[in-house]
Coordinates of C-alpha atoms in Angstrom, one line a residue:
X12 CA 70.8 74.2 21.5
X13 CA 71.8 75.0 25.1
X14 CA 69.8 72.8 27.4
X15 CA 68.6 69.2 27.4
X16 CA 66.5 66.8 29.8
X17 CA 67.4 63.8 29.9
X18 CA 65.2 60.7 31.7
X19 CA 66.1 56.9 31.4
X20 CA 64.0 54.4 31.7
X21 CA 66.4 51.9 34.3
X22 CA 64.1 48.8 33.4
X23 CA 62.9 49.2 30.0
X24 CA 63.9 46.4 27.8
X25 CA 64.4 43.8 30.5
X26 CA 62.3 41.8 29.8
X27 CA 63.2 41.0 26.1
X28 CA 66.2 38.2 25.9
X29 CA 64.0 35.9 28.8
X30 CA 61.1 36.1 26.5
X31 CA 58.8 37.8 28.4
X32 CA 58.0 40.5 25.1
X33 CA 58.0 43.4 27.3
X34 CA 58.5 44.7 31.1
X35 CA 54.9 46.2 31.8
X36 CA 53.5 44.6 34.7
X37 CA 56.4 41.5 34.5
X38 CA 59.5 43.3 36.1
X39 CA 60.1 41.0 39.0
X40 CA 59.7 37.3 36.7
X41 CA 61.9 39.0 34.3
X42 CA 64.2 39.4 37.3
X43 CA 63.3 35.6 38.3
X44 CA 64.1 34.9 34.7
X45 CA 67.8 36.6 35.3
X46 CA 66.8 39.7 33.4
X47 CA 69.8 42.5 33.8
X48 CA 69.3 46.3 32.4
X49 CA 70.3 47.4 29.3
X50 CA 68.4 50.9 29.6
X51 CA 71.8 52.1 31.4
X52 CA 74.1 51.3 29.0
X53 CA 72.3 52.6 26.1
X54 CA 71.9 55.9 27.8
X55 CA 75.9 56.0 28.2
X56 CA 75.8 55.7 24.4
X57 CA 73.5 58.1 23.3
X58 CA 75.1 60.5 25.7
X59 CA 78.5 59.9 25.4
X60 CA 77.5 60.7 21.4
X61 CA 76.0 63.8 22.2
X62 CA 78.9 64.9 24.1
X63 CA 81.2 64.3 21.8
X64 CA 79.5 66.9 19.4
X65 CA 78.1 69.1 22.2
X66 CA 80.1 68.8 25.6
X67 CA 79.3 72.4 26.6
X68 CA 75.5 71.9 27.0
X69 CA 73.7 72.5 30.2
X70 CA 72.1 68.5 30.8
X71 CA 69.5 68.5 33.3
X72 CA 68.3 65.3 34.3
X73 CA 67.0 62.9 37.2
X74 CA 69.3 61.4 39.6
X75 CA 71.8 57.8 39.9
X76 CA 69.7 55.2 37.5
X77 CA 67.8 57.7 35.6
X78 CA 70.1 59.4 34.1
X79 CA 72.4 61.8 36.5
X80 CA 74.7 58.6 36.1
X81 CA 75.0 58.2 32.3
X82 CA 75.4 61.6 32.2
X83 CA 78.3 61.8 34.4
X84 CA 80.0 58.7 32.6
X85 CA 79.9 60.5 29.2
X86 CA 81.9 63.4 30.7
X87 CA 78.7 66.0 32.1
X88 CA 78.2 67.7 35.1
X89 CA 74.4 67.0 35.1
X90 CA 72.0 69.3 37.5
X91 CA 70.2 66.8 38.8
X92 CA 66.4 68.4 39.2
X93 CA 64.2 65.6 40.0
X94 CA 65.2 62.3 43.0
X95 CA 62.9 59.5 42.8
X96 CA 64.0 59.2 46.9
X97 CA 63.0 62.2 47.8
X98 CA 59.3 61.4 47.0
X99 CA 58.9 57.4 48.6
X100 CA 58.7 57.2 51.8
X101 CA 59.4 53.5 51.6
X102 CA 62.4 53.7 49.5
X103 CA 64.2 50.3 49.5
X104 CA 67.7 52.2 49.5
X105 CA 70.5 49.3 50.1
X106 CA 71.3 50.8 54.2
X107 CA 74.7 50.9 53.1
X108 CA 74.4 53.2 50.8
X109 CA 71.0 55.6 52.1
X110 CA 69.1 57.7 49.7
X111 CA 70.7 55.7 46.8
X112 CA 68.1 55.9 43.9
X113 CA 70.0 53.0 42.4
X114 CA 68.5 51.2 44.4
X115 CA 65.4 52.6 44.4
X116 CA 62.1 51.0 42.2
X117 CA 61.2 53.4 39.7
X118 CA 58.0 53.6 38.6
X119 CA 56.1 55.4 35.2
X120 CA 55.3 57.8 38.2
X121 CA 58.9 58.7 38.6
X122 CA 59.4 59.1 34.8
X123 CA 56.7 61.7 34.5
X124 CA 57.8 63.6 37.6
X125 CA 61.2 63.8 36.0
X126 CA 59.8 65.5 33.1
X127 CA 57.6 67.7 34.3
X128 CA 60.7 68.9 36.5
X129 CA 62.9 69.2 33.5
X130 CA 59.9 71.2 31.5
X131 CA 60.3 74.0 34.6
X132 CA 64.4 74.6 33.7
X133 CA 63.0 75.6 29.9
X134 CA 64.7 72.8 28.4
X135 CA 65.4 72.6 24.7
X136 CA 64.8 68.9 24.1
X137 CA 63.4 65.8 26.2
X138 CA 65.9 63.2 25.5
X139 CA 64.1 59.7 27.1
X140 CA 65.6 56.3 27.3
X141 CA 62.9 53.5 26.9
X142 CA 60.3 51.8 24.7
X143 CA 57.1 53.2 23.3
X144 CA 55.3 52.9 27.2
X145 CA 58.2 55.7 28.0
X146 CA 57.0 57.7 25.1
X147 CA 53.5 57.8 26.2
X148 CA 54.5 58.8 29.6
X149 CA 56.6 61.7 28.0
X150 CA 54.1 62.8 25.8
X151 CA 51.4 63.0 28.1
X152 CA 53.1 65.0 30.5
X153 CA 53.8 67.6 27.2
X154 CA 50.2 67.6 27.0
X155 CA 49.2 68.0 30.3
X156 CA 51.5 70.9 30.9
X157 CA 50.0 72.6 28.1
X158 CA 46.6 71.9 28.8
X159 CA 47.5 73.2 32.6
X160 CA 48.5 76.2 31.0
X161 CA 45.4 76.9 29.2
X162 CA 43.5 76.2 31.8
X163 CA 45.3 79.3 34.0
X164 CA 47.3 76.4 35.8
X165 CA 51.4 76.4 36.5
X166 CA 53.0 77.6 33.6
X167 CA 56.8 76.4 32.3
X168 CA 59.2 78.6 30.7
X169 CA 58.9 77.3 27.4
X170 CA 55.5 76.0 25.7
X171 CA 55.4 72.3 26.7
X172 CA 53.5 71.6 23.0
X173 CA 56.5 72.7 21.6
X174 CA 59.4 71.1 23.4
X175 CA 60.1 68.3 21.4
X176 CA 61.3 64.7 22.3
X177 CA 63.8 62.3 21.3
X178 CA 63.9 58.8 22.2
X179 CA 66.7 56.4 22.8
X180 CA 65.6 52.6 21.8
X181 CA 65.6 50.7 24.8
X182 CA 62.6 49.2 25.1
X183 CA 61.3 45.2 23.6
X184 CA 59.2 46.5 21.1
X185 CA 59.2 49.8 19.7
X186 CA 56.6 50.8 17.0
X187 CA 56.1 54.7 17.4
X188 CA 58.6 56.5 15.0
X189 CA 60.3 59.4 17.7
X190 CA 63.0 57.1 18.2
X191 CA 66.3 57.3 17.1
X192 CA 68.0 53.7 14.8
X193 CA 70.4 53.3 17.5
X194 CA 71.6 54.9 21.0
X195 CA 74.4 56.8 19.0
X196 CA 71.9 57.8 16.0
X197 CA 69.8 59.3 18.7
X198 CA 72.5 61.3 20.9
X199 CA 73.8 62.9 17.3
X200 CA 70.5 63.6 16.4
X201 CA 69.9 65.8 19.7
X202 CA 73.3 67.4 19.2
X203 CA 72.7 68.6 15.1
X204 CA 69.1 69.2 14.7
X205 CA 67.8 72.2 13.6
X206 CA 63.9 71.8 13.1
X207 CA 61.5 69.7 13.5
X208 CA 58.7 67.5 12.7
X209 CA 55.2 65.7 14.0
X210 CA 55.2 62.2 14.4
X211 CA 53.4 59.4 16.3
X212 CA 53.7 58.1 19.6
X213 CA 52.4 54.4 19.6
X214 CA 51.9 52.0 21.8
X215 CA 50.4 48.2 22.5
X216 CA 48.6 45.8 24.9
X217 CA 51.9 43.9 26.4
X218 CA 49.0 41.0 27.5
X219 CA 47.6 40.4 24.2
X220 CA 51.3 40.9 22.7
X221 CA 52.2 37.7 24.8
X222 CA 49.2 36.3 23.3
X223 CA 50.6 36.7 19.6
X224 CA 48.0 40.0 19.1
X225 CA 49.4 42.6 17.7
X226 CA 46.9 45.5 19.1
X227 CA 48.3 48.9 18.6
X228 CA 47.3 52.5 19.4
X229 CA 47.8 55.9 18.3
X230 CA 48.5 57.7 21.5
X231 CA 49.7 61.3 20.6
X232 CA 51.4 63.3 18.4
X233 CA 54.2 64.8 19.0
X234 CA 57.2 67.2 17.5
X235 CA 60.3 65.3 16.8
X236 CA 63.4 66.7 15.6
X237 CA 64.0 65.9 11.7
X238 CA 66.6 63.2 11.0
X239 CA 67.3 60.6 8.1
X240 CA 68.4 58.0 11.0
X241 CA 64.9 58.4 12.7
X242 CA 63.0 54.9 13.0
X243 CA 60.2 54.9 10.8
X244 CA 56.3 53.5 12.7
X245 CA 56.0 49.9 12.0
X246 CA 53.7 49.6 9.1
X247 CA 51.6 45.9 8.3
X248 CA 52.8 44.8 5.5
X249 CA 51.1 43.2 2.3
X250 CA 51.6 40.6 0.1
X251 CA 51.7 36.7 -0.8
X252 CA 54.3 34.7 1.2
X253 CA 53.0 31.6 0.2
X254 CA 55.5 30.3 -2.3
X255 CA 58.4 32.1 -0.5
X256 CA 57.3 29.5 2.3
X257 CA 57.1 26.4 0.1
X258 CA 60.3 27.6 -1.5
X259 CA 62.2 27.8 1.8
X260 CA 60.6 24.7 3.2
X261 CA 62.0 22.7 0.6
X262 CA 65.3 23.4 1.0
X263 CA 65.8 23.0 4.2
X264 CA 69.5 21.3 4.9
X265 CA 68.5 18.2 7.3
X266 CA 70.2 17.7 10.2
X267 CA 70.6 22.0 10.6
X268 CA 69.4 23.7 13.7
X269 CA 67.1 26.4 12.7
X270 CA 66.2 29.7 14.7
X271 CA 62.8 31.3 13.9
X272 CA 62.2 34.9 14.4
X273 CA 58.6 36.3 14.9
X274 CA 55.8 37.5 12.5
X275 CA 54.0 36.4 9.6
X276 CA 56.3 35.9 7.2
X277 CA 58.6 33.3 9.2
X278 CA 55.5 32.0 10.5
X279 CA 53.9 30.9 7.3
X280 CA 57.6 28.9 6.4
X281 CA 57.0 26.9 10.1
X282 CA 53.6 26.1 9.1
X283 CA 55.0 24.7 5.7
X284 CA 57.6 22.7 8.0
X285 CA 54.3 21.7 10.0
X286 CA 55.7 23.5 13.1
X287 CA 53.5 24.5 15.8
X288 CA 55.1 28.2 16.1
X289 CA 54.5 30.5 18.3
X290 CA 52.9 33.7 17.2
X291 CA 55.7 36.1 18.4
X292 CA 57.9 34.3 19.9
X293 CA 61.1 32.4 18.7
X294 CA 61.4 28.6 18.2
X295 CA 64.5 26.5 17.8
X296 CA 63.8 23.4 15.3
X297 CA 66.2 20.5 14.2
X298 CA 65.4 19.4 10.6
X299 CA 65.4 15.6 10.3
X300 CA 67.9 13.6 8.9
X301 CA 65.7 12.4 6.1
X302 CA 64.4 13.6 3.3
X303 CA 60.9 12.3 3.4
X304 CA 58.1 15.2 3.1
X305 CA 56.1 13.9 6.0
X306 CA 55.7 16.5 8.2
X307 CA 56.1 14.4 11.3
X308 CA 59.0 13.2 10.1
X309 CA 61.0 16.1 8.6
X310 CA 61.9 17.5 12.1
X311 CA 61.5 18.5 15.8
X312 CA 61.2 21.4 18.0
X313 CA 63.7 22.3 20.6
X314 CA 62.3 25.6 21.9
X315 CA 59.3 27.1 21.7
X316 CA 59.0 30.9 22.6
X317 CA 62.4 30.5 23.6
X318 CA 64.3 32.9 25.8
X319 CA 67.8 33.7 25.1
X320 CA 69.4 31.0 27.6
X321 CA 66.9 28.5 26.1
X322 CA 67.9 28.7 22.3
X323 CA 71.6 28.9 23.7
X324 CA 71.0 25.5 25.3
X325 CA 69.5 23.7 22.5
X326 CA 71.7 25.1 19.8
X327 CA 73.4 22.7 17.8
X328 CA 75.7 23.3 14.4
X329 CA 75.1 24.0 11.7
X330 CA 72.9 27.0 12.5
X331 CA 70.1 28.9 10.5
X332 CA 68.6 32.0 12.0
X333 CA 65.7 32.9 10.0
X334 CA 64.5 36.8 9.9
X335 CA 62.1 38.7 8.3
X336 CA 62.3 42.7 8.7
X337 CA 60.3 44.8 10.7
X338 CA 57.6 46.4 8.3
X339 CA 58.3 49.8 7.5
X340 CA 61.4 49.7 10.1
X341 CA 63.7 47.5 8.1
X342 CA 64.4 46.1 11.3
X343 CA 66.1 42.4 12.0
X344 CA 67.8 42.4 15.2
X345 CA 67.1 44.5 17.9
X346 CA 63.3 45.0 17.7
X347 CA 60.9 42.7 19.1
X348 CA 63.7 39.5 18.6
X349 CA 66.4 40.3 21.9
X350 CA 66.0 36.2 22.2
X351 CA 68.1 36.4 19.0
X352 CA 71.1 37.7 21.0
X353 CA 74.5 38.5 19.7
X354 CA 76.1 34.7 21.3
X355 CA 72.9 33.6 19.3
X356 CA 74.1 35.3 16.2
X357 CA 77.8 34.1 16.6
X358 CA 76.6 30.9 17.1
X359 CA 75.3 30.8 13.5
X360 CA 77.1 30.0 10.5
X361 CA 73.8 31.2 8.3
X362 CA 71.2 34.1 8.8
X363 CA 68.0 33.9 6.1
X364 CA 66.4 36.9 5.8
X365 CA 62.7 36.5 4.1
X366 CA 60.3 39.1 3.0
X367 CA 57.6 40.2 0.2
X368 CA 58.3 42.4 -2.2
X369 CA 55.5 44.4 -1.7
X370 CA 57.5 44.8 2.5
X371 CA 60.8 45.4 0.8
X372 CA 59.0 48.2 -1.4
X373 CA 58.8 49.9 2.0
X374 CA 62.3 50.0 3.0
X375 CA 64.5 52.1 2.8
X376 CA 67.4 50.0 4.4
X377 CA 67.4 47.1 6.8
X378 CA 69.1 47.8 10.3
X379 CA 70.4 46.3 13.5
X380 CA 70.7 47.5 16.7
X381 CA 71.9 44.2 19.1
X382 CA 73.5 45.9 21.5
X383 CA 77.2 44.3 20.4
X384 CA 78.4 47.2 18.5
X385 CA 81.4 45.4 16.7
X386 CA 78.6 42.8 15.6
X387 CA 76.4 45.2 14.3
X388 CA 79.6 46.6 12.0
X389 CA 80.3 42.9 11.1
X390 CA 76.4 42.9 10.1
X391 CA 76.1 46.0 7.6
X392 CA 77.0 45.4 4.2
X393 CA 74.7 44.2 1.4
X394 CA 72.7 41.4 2.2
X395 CA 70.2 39.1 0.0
X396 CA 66.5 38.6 1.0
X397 CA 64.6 36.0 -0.4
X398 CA 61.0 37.4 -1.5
X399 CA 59.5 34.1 -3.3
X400 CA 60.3 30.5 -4.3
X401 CA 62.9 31.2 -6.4
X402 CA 63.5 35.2 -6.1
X403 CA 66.0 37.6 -4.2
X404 CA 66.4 41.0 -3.9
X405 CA 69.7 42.3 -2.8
X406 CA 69.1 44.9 0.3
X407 CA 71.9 47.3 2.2
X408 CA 72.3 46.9 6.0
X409 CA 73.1 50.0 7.4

């Protein structure tokens, strides 16, 4: 390969560790919140991973925030094709520093202009930074380039249907399966492939998400290049969590501080405590000093749909975080849980992973992506899952 574009996404993701689920439509109370970017960063990864396998390739790309930067920090000399300055007339450049597109709000508007700009300089891959709203914006552009085309419209150098896309996690939740397991996984991927594949393009209602819905949609299919460390779709997974739930319940240590994840499975052990939970969200409960099974009495909540700065402010040792893996992902950090941040994770002396057998039949692996790359290390290994009362299943991390 001798050409990639490259586009990042400078606010994906924000929105995840103040527990807002997502940044559609929320960007300035994830600000309020004291949301920071960690789109940036994980571009600088993915980049800095493709450069050191390909540092002679041509990178085209968008200017400061969405992506000329990155680029430049990994050791490229991007050509920048696409300004999001150049086309707002009411740019909110900081006067100091005019035309800045740092500085700039970028919209989905500004993503899709980028790649229609990189399409026109025949690139060989679409490398995107974001969550699965990014991916749709990608992929319909793709489309609507080639439908242009058929239609007698502007034509690019290269076939848009067949320019494929990459992504690079960076969004809160991240169902459709074109995205690399990590920032690094992703930047190798676009330096070694040599073919590639269909896959989906998902995405959800943000609104209902908050709500604890889980309302997905298939919004295109796209080619992909092929990869062993490509995310898999998340997949709803089957099976009786019943007696894993009692099992876990009645064990509980008293006096620990537990941290919940989100989903089904964990969700079914806080209804066993008798803990209102939140759907998707994670609580924070302190089990009671007692031992009595009266559910009013075996504990309290702390936090409830806690942000990261909430379950930090309520933690107390000892420390359970309990996790159940994304179906089909093997996910348990990094997807959907950025609440459960790496202090979090130090914090804790335990982590509990829980999960069906008939969801462990469709994994692979388990993974974590927390944005703490000596944690994640510390984290691989072999790890044991509890799938019933008294049942485990011993599960790599990788």
């Amino acid at each position: 390969m001798e050409s990639i574009g490259v586009v990042v996404n400078p606010i994906a993701g924000m929105g995840g560790r103040v527990g807002l689920k997502g940044t559609d439509g929320k960007l300035e109370e994830a600000r309020r919140r004291g949301a920071e970017p960690r789109a940036p960063e994980r571009a600088r990864v993915a980049l800095r991973s493709l450069h050191r396998r390909a540092p002679a390739i041509t990178v085209y790309t968008a200017a400061g925030v969405m992506g000329e930067r990155a680029a430049r920090d990994a050791g490229y000399e991007p050509t920048v094709v696409y300004d999001p300055a150049t086309v707002r007339e009411d740019d909110a450049a900081d006067p100091a520093r005019p035309g800045d597109p740092a500085n700039a709000e970028t919209t989905a508007a500004d993503t899709r202009r980028a790649v229609r700009a990189l399409l026109e300089h025949d690139v060989e891959l679409i490398l995107f930074v974001g969550g699965d709203g990014t991916a749709v914006d990608v992929a319909d552009v793709l489309e609507d380039a080639t439908t242009a085309e058929a239609e007698g419209g502007a034509a690019t150098p290269r076939d848009a249907a067949e320019t494929p896309m990459l992504g690079v996690p960076a969004g809160v939740k991240i169902y459709s399966s074109v995205f690399g397991v990590t920032p690094a996984d992703a930047g190798r991927i676009a330096a070694e492939f040599d073919r590639v594949e269909p896959r989906e393009v998902n995405d959800i209602d943000e609104d209902a998400y908050r709500e604890g819905k889980v309302q997905t949609e298939l919004r295109a299919i796209v080619p992909v290049p092929v990869a062993p460390d490509l995310q898999s779709g998340k997949q709803v997974s089957s099976g009786s969590v019943d007696s894993l739930a009692t099992g876990f319940a009645r064990e509980v240590e008293p006096g620990r501080t537990y941290v919940f994840g989100p989903g089904s499975t964990v969700g079914a052990i806080e209804a066993e405590l008798g803990i209102d939970a939140s759907p998707l969200g994670v609580d924070v409960w302190r089990a009671g000093e007692d031992d009595t099974d009266a559910a009013d009495q075996r504990g309290e909540i702390l936090a409830r749909d806690a942000a990261e700065s909430d379950i930090l402010e309520v933690l107390e040792d000892p420390v359970t975080i309990v996790v159940s893996p994304i179906g089909g992902q093997g996910f348990l950090f990094g997807r959907g849980n950025h609440q459960i941040s790496p202090p979090v994770i130090r914090q804790a002396d335990e982590i509990a992973v829980v999960a069906s057998d008939e969801k462990l039949d469709g994994i692979d692996s388990l993974h974590v992506d927390t944005d703490d790359e000596d944690l994640d290390e510390q984290l691989r290994g072999w790890l044991q899952v509890r799938t019933g009362r008294f049942t485990t299943r011993m599960v790599p991390v990788s």
